[in-house]
């Protein structure tokens, strides 16, 4: 999803292979990004554009007046089944396909308000009622909705407003009848009861806006760095001749300290794993739910009640405010290009959005002048003096060049040496132009130039007008073509930068299967963004920090003690607990163009023969670990056992397949069968896998879930403790993975009323999670609630009755 869809990729690769050798050479040897772009885009033919257009039509992003009623009916079905969450999402889909100020949209909003009411989301329910009214909700249906509004207000304790509505309704004859039918009245005792319920609800609902604000305030840096905005004063920006820019600790840093807090310069929501829909009405009317339906396309907040863009069915937001901001900043230009942007992938989309955002900095001068300079002179060496001078003279303004010939020591910094999260910093991220394959550059250049032509056709008018307005002072206004050329070059540069500098924005999603009482959580990738300050961190396969996100803000915390003078390191993806040294090195070389020489890699290279314990096989007869490459032999002193790797791997795959089947059985509530299957896997695994093998952990985890669902807390806890040991060996005792696992164990003890064990585990889980997420993490909040609940119990609790 980062790159263009496969059809376009293979189309361009074929086009490349058919180019005359001389043309290929011209592009390969082009000195600057500007030349690469110029040569490539001159090869984009009308038939190529037609092909791309056909692909784009596979994504239906417009509004279709026939669709809302379909989604409304599907939503009603879910509502009948009491699946209010499912109903809400389907009504949202109906809303996003309706045109503004139609009966359709008002009906969808009204139905959604009913589902939200059932979910206890009263504030959201009230907003939807207002929206339904705004878009012309039919008069005849009003009383029922007003009744709901009154109930909401009562539940929220806004009694005066509620009684106003009730008295309004009472003065209306038809409403009176509706009221009589529903026997709606608010005696004092009901009110008290409802109010108590509200308080209960408030603690249960997800993150309330107030809690989120608190969380942001709490996420403040102890003291902000004077040199790097968004970084803590405990680090400083340095230039290393080999590694380039890096952050170094200026004092001893304790685990959990916040080192960087940075809002993305730009980010684009990942549409989610969903293939494009190829024609046919039934597939267009799609009831599948993706992240695109659940998260705000601007601020990434989780939202059930989304507000759609008025012009397309694709962009959805948490609020009217987010919609307006997105529209003003970039969506007014992106809106008509939705299908094309989905076809060209997230990187292309980010490239476009970055340049759109650059218009607002310094009136667009940055992109025009700076990018022109960069692309014409020295694209490959952005660290060079030439560029730095360009930059400093540019940013220093006219009158300030006198006196000291200030030469900022570090690229991306302004004349005073300050590094900020702005477009200048983004432009200075290294694009590695020389390292990318010619085919990849050709693909990026043609994608960008196709996008440029669409921009020209669709909205250049808007674009240039807004540019001209905001940069009235600029001496020269380049002609249209030149302007677009600069935009194209800038976008191409961003696309090439993204391979190494894109940061995945992730969130922890909690999955609660119906039969299950333990919350399972998994990390999902929500969006891709550019964070100029986070980009200053170099990679380690065993980093000393951990990153988490709240909305579009990245927080980097020390995950362990960091000594003064040590470098602050962050993992680009290949982590030592996920893959072996060879695989990591290969990944880092092909994606990031460097040979990793981190401590973990150096250590592992020395003891390559024995792999990590979480992937190790063991001897069938003496239980010692096996070692070797193609043929493994027992490491036991007096044992001569050996086995081929292929054989062991195929046995492992068998077990994995069965574990997968067991997980499916668990999901569908067939607990006994799942347990039988998992116990079989356990026996099998014991004969050839190390006790800390990750698959052994999965088996134990599955058994823990199954017993929890059966209400056998003791057995569940025993199995989860075994799984915990595997996680500890693989990820370390203070890893975030360990935190999630301890959270699960705490839930099991809590549900089983094992008070001392629960309190003990809660404390451990809190300690670990606090380091990685800070105090406002959902799981930590949950743990604190469990703790206070346990401490409030009478001194000698009744024996568990499960
Ligand atoms: Zn939002
Ligand atoms: Zn739109
Ligand atoms: Zn490494
Ligand atoms: Zn042996």
Coordinates of N, CA and C in Angstrom, one line a residue, residues 37-199:
X37 N 13.6 13.6 -13.5 CA 12.2 13.8 -13.6 C 11.8 14.3 -15.0
X38 N 12.7 15.2 -15.6 CA 12.4 15.7 -16.9 C 12.4 14.6 -17.9
X39 N 13.5 13.8 -17.9 CA 13.6 12.8 -18.9 C 12.5 11.7 -18.8
X40 N 12.2 11.4 -17.6 CA 11.1 10.3 -17.4 C 9.8 10.8 -17.8
X41 N 9.4 12.0 -17.3 CA 8.1 12.5 -17.5 C 7.8 12.8 -19.0
X42 N 8.9 13.1 -19.8 CA 8.6 13.3 -21.2 C 8.2 11.9 -21.9
X43 N 8.4 10.8 -21.2 CA 8.0 9.5 -21.8 C 6.6 9.1 -21.4
X44 N 6.0 9.9 -20.6 CA 4.6 9.5 -20.2 C 3.6 9.8 -21.3
X45 N 3.0 8.8 -21.9 CA 2.2 8.9 -23.0 C 0.7 9.0 -22.6
X46 N -0.1 9.5 -23.5 CA -1.6 9.6 -23.2 C -2.1 8.2 -22.9
X47 N -1.6 7.1 -23.6 CA -2.2 5.8 -23.3 C -1.8 5.3 -21.9
X48 N -0.6 5.7 -21.4 CA -0.2 5.4 -20.1 C -1.2 6.0 -19.1
X49 N -1.5 7.2 -19.4 CA -2.5 7.9 -18.5 C -3.9 7.3 -18.5
X50 N -4.3 6.8 -19.7 CA -5.5 6.2 -19.8 C -5.6 4.9 -19.0
X51 N -4.4 4.1 -19.1 CA -4.3 2.9 -18.3 C -4.5 3.2 -16.8
X52 N -3.8 4.2 -16.4 CA -3.8 4.6 -14.9 C -5.2 5.0 -14.5
X53 N -5.9 5.7 -15.4 CA -7.2 6.1 -15.1 C -8.2 5.0 -14.9
X54 N -8.0 3.9 -15.8 CA -8.8 2.7 -15.7 C -8.6 2.1 -14.3
X55 N -7.3 2.0 -13.9 CA -7.0 1.4 -12.6 C -7.7 2.2 -11.5
X56 N -7.6 3.5 -11.6 CA -8.2 4.4 -10.5 C -9.7 4.2 -10.4
X57 N -10.3 3.8 -11.5 CA -11.8 3.6 -11.4 C -12.1 2.4 -10.5
X58 N -11.2 1.5 -10.3 CA -11.4 0.4 -9.4 C -11.7 0.8 -8.0
X59 N -11.3 2.0 -7.6 CA -11.6 2.5 -6.3 C -12.8 3.5 -6.4
X60 N -13.9 3.1 -5.7 CA -15.0 3.9 -5.8 C -15.0 5.0 -4.7
X61 N -14.7 6.2 -5.1 CA -14.6 7.2 -4.0 C -15.6 8.3 -4.1
X62 N -16.5 8.3 -5.1 CA -17.5 9.3 -5.2 C -18.7 9.0 -4.3
X63 N -19.7 9.7 -4.5 CA -21.0 9.5 -3.8 C -22.0 8.9 -4.7
X64 N -22.7 7.9 -4.3 CA -23.7 7.3 -5.2 C -25.0 7.3 -4.5
X65 N -26.0 8.1 -5.0 CA -27.3 8.3 -4.3 C -28.1 7.0 -4.1
X66 N -27.7 5.9 -4.8 CA -28.4 4.7 -4.6 C -27.9 3.9 -3.4
X67 N -26.7 4.2 -2.9 CA -26.1 3.4 -1.9 C -26.6 3.6 -0.5
X68 N -26.9 4.9 0.0 CA -27.2 5.1 1.4 C -28.3 4.2 1.9
X69 N -29.3 4.0 1.1 CA -30.5 3.2 1.6 C -30.0 1.7 1.8
X70 N -29.1 1.2 1.0 CA -28.6 -0.1 1.2 C -27.9 -0.2 2.5
X71 N -27.0 0.7 2.8 CA -26.2 0.7 4.1 C -27.2 0.9 5.3
X72 N -28.2 1.7 5.1 CA -29.1 1.9 6.2 C -29.8 0.6 6.5
X73 N -30.2 -0.1 5.5 CA -30.9 -1.3 5.8 C -30.0 -2.4 6.4
X74 N -28.8 -2.4 5.9 CA -27.8 -3.4 6.5 C -27.6 -3.0 7.9
X75 N -27.5 -1.7 8.2 CA -27.3 -1.2 9.5 C -28.5 -1.6 10.4
X76 N -29.7 -1.5 9.9 CA -30.9 -1.8 10.7 C -30.9 -3.3 11.1
X77 N -30.4 -4.1 10.1 CA -30.3 -5.6 10.4 C -29.4 -5.8 11.7
X78 N -28.2 -5.1 11.6 CA -27.3 -5.3 12.7 C -27.9 -4.8 14.0
X79 N -28.7 -3.7 13.9 CA -29.3 -3.1 15.0 C -30.3 -4.1 15.7
X80 N -31.0 -4.7 14.8 CA -32.0 -5.7 15.3 C -31.3 -6.8 16.0
X81 N -30.1 -7.2 15.5 CA -29.3 -8.3 16.1 C -28.6 -7.8 17.4
X82 N -28.8 -6.5 17.8 CA -28.2 -5.9 18.9 C -26.7 -5.7 18.7
X83 N -26.2 -5.8 17.5 CA -24.8 -5.5 17.2 C -24.7 -4.0 16.9
X84 N -24.7 -3.2 18.0 CA -24.8 -1.7 17.8 C -23.5 -1.1 17.2
X85 N -22.4 -1.7 17.5 CA -21.1 -1.3 16.9 C -21.2 -1.5 15.4
X86 N -21.5 -2.7 15.0 CA -21.6 -3.0 13.6 C -22.6 -2.1 12.9
X87 N -23.7 -1.8 13.5 CA -24.8 -0.9 12.9 C -24.2 0.5 12.7
X88 N -23.5 1.0 13.8 CA -22.9 2.3 13.7 C -22.0 2.5 12.5
X89 N -21.2 1.5 12.3 CA -20.2 1.6 11.2 C -20.9 1.6 9.8
X90 N -22.0 0.8 9.7 CA -22.7 0.7 8.5 C -23.5 2.0 8.2
X91 N -24.1 2.6 9.3 CA -24.8 3.9 9.1 C -23.7 4.9 8.7
X92 N -22.5 4.8 9.2 CA -21.5 5.8 8.8 C -21.2 5.7 7.3
X93 N -21.1 4.4 6.9 CA -20.9 4.3 5.4 C -22.0 4.9 4.6
X94 N -23.2 4.7 5.1 CA -24.4 5.4 4.5 C -24.2 6.9 4.5
X95 N -23.8 7.4 5.6 CA -23.6 8.9 5.7 C -22.6 9.3 4.6
X96 N -21.5 8.6 4.5 CA -20.4 9.1 3.7 C -20.8 9.0 2.2
X97 N -21.8 8.2 1.9 CA -22.2 8.1 0.5 C -23.4 9.1 0.2
X98 N -23.9 9.7 1.2 CA -25.0 10.6 0.9 C -24.6 12.0 0.6
X99 N -25.3 12.7 -0.2 CA -25.0 14.1 -0.5 C -25.5 14.9 0.7
X100 N -24.9 16.1 1.0 CA -25.3 16.9 2.1 C -26.8 17.4 1.8
X101 N -27.5 17.7 2.9 CA -28.8 18.2 2.9 C -29.8 17.4 2.1
X102 N -29.7 16.1 2.3 CA -30.7 15.2 1.7 C -31.4 14.4 2.8
X103 N -32.5 13.9 2.5 CA -33.2 13.0 3.5 C -32.3 11.8 3.9
X104 N -31.6 11.3 2.8 CA -30.8 10.2 3.1 C -29.8 10.4 4.2
X105 N -29.1 11.5 4.1 CA -28.0 11.7 5.1 C -28.6 11.9 6.5
X106 N -29.8 12.6 6.5 CA -30.4 12.9 7.8 C -30.9 11.6 8.4
X107 N -31.4 10.7 7.6 CA -31.9 9.4 8.2 C -30.7 8.6 8.7
X108 N -29.6 8.6 7.9 CA -28.5 7.8 8.4 C -27.9 8.4 9.7
X109 N -27.9 9.7 9.8 CA -27.4 10.3 11.1 C -28.4 9.9 12.2
X110 N -29.7 10.0 11.9 CA -30.6 9.7 13.0 C -30.5 8.3 13.5
X111 N -30.4 7.3 12.5 CA -30.3 5.9 12.9 C -29.0 5.7 13.7
X112 N -28.0 6.4 13.2 CA -26.7 6.2 13.9 C -26.8 6.8 15.4
X113 N -27.6 7.8 15.5 CA -27.7 8.4 16.9 C -28.4 7.3 17.8
X114 N -29.3 6.5 17.2 CA -29.9 5.5 18.0 C -28.9 4.4 18.4
X115 N -28.1 4.0 17.5 CA -27.1 3.0 17.8 C -26.1 3.5 18.8
X116 N -25.7 4.8 18.7 CA -24.7 5.4 19.6 C -25.3 5.4 21.0
X117 N -26.6 5.7 21.1 CA -27.3 5.8 22.3 C -27.2 4.4 23.0
X118 N -27.5 3.4 22.3 CA -27.4 2.0 22.9 C -26.0 1.7 23.3
X119 N -25.0 2.3 22.7 CA -23.6 2.0 23.1 C -23.2 2.9 24.2
X120 N -24.1 3.7 24.7 CA -23.8 4.6 25.8 C -22.9 5.8 25.5
X121 N -22.8 6.1 24.2 CA -22.0 7.2 23.7 C -23.0 8.4 23.5
X122 N -23.3 9.0 24.7 CA -24.4 10.0 24.7 C -24.0 11.3 24.0
X123 N -22.8 11.8 24.2 CA -22.3 13.0 23.6 C -22.4 12.9 22.1
X124 N -21.8 11.7 21.6 CA -21.8 11.5 20.1 C -23.2 11.4 19.6
X125 N -24.1 10.8 20.4 CA -25.5 10.7 20.0 C -26.1 12.0 19.8
X126 N -25.9 12.9 20.8 CA -26.4 14.3 20.7 C -26.0 15.0 19.4
X127 N -24.7 14.8 19.1 CA -24.1 15.5 17.9 C -24.8 15.0 16.7
X128 N -25.0 13.6 16.6 CA -25.7 13.1 15.4 C -27.1 13.6 15.3
X129 N -27.8 13.8 16.4 CA -29.2 14.3 16.4 C -29.2 15.7 15.8
X130 N -28.2 16.5 16.2 CA -28.1 17.9 15.7 C -27.8 17.8 14.2
X131 N -26.9 16.9 13.8 CA -26.6 16.8 12.3 C -27.8 16.3 11.5
X132 N -28.6 15.4 12.1 CA -29.8 14.9 11.4 C -30.7 16.1 11.1
X133 N -30.8 17.0 12.2 CA -31.7 18.1 12.0 C -31.2 19.1 11.0
X134 N -29.8 19.3 11.1 CA -29.2 20.3 10.2 C -29.4 19.9 8.7
X135 N -29.4 18.6 8.4 CA -29.6 18.1 7.0 C -31.0 17.9 6.7
X136 N -32.0 18.3 7.5 CA -33.4 18.3 7.1 C -34.1 17.0 7.4
X137 N -34.0 16.6 8.7 CA -34.7 15.4 9.1 C -36.2 15.6 9.1
X138 N -36.9 14.6 8.5 CA -38.4 14.8 8.2 C -39.1 15.1 9.5
X139 N -40.0 16.1 9.4 CA -40.8 16.6 10.5 C -41.6 15.4 11.2
X140 N -42.2 14.5 10.4 CA -43.0 13.5 11.0 C -42.2 12.5 11.9
X141 N -40.9 12.5 11.7 CA -40.1 11.5 12.6 C -39.5 12.2 13.8
X142 N -39.6 13.6 13.8 CA -39.0 14.3 14.8 C -39.2 13.9 16.3
X143 N -40.5 13.7 16.7 CA -40.8 13.4 18.1 C -39.9 12.2 18.7
X144 N -39.8 11.2 17.9 CA -39.1 10.0 18.4 C -37.6 10.4 18.6
X145 N -37.1 11.2 17.7 CA -35.7 11.6 17.9 C -35.5 12.5 19.1
X146 N -36.5 13.4 19.2 CA -36.4 14.3 20.3 C -36.5 13.6 21.7
X147 N -37.3 12.6 21.7 CA -37.4 11.7 22.9 C -36.0 11.2 23.2
X148 N -35.3 10.7 22.2 CA -34.0 10.2 22.4 C -33.0 11.3 23.0
X149 N -33.2 12.4 22.4 CA -32.4 13.6 22.8 C -32.6 13.8 24.3
X150 N -33.9 13.8 24.7 CA -34.2 14.1 26.1 C -33.6 13.0 27.0
X151 N -33.7 11.8 26.6 CA -33.1 10.7 27.4 C -31.6 10.9 27.5
X152 N -31.0 11.2 26.4 CA -29.5 11.5 26.5 C -29.2 12.6 27.5
X153 N -29.9 13.7 27.4 CA -29.6 14.8 28.3 C -29.9 14.4 29.7
X154 N -30.9 13.6 30.0 CA -31.2 13.2 31.3 C -30.0 12.3 31.8
X155 N -29.6 11.4 31.0 CA -28.5 10.5 31.3 C -27.2 11.3 31.6
X156 N -27.0 12.4 30.9 CA -25.8 13.2 31.0 C -26.0 14.2 32.2
X157 N -27.2 14.2 32.8 CA -27.4 15.1 33.9 C -27.7 16.5 33.5
X158 N -28.0 16.7 32.2 CA -28.4 18.1 31.8 C -29.9 18.2 31.8
X159 N -30.4 18.3 33.1 CA -31.9 18.1 33.3 C -32.7 19.2 32.8
X160 N -32.2 20.4 32.9 CA -32.9 21.6 32.5 C -33.2 21.5 31.0
X161 N -32.2 21.2 30.2 CA -32.4 21.1 28.7 C -33.4 20.0 28.4
X162 N -33.2 18.9 29.2 CA -34.1 17.7 28.9 C -35.6 18.1 29.2
X163 N -35.8 18.8 30.3 CA -37.2 19.1 30.6 C -37.8 20.1 29.6
X164 N -36.9 21.0 29.1 CA -37.3 21.9 28.0 C -37.9 21.1 26.8
X165 N -37.1 20.1 26.4 CA -37.5 19.3 25.3 C -38.8 18.6 25.6
X166 N -38.9 18.1 26.8 CA -40.1 17.3 27.1 C -41.3 18.3 27.1
X167 N -41.2 19.5 27.6 CA -42.3 20.3 27.6 C -42.7 20.8 26.2
X168 N -41.6 21.0 25.4 CA -41.9 21.3 23.9 C -42.7 20.2 23.3
X169 N -42.2 19.0 23.6 CA -42.9 17.8 23.0 C -44.4 17.7 23.5
X170 N -44.5 18.0 24.7 CA -45.9 17.9 25.3 C -46.9 18.8 24.7
X171 N -46.3 20.0 24.3 CA -47.2 21.0 23.7 C -47.6 20.6 22.3
X172 N -46.9 19.6 21.8 CA -47.2 19.1 20.4 C -48.1 17.9 20.5
X173 N -49.2 17.9 19.7 CA -50.2 16.8 19.9 C -49.6 15.4 19.5
X174 N -49.0 15.4 18.3 CA -48.5 14.1 17.9 C -47.4 13.6 18.8
X175 N -46.6 14.5 19.3 CA -45.6 14.1 20.2 C -46.2 13.6 21.5
X176 N -47.2 14.2 21.9 CA -47.9 13.7 23.1 C -48.2 12.2 23.0
X177 N -48.8 11.9 21.8 CA -49.1 10.5 21.6 C -47.9 9.6 21.7
X178 N -46.9 10.0 21.1 CA -45.6 9.2 21.1 C -45.2 9.1 22.5
X179 N -45.3 10.1 23.3 CA -44.9 10.1 24.7 C -45.7 9.2 25.5
X180 N -47.0 9.2 25.3 CA -47.9 8.3 26.0 C -47.6 6.9 25.7
X181 N -47.3 6.7 24.4 CA -47.0 5.3 24.0 C -45.8 4.8 24.7
X182 N -44.8 5.6 24.8 CA -43.5 5.1 25.4 C -43.5 5.3 26.9
X183 N -44.5 5.8 27.4 CA -44.6 6.0 28.9 C -43.4 6.7 29.4
X184 N -43.1 7.8 28.8 CA -41.8 8.5 29.1 C -42.1 9.5 30.2
X185 N -41.5 9.3 31.3 CA -41.6 10.2 32.4 C -40.3 10.3 33.2
X186 N -40.1 11.4 33.9 CA -38.8 11.4 34.6 C -39.1 11.7 36.1
X187 N -39.5 10.8 36.9 CA -39.6 11.0 38.3 C -38.3 11.1 39.0
X188 N -38.3 11.7 40.2 CA -37.0 12.0 40.8 C -36.1 10.7 41.0
X189 N -36.8 9.6 41.4 CA -36.0 8.4 41.7 C -35.3 7.9 40.4
X190 N -36.0 7.9 39.3 CA -35.4 7.5 38.1 C -34.2 8.3 37.7
X191 N -34.4 9.6 38.0 CA -33.3 10.6 37.7 C -32.0 10.2 38.5
X192 N -32.2 9.9 39.8 CA -31.0 9.6 40.6 C -30.4 8.3 40.1
X193 N -31.2 7.4 39.8 CA -30.7 6.1 39.2 C -29.9 6.3 37.9
X194 N -30.5 7.2 37.1 CA -29.8 7.4 35.8 C -28.5 8.1 36.0
X195 N -28.5 9.1 37.0 CA -27.3 9.8 37.2 C -26.2 8.9 37.7
X196 N -26.5 7.9 38.5 CA -25.5 7.0 39.0 C -25.0 6.2 37.8
X197 N -25.9 5.9 36.9 CA -25.5 5.1 35.7 C -24.5 5.9 34.9
X198 N -24.8 7.2 34.8 CA -23.9 8.1 34.0 C -22.5 8.0 34.6
X199 N -22.4 8.1 35.9 CA -21.0 8.1 36.5 C -20.3 6.8 36.2

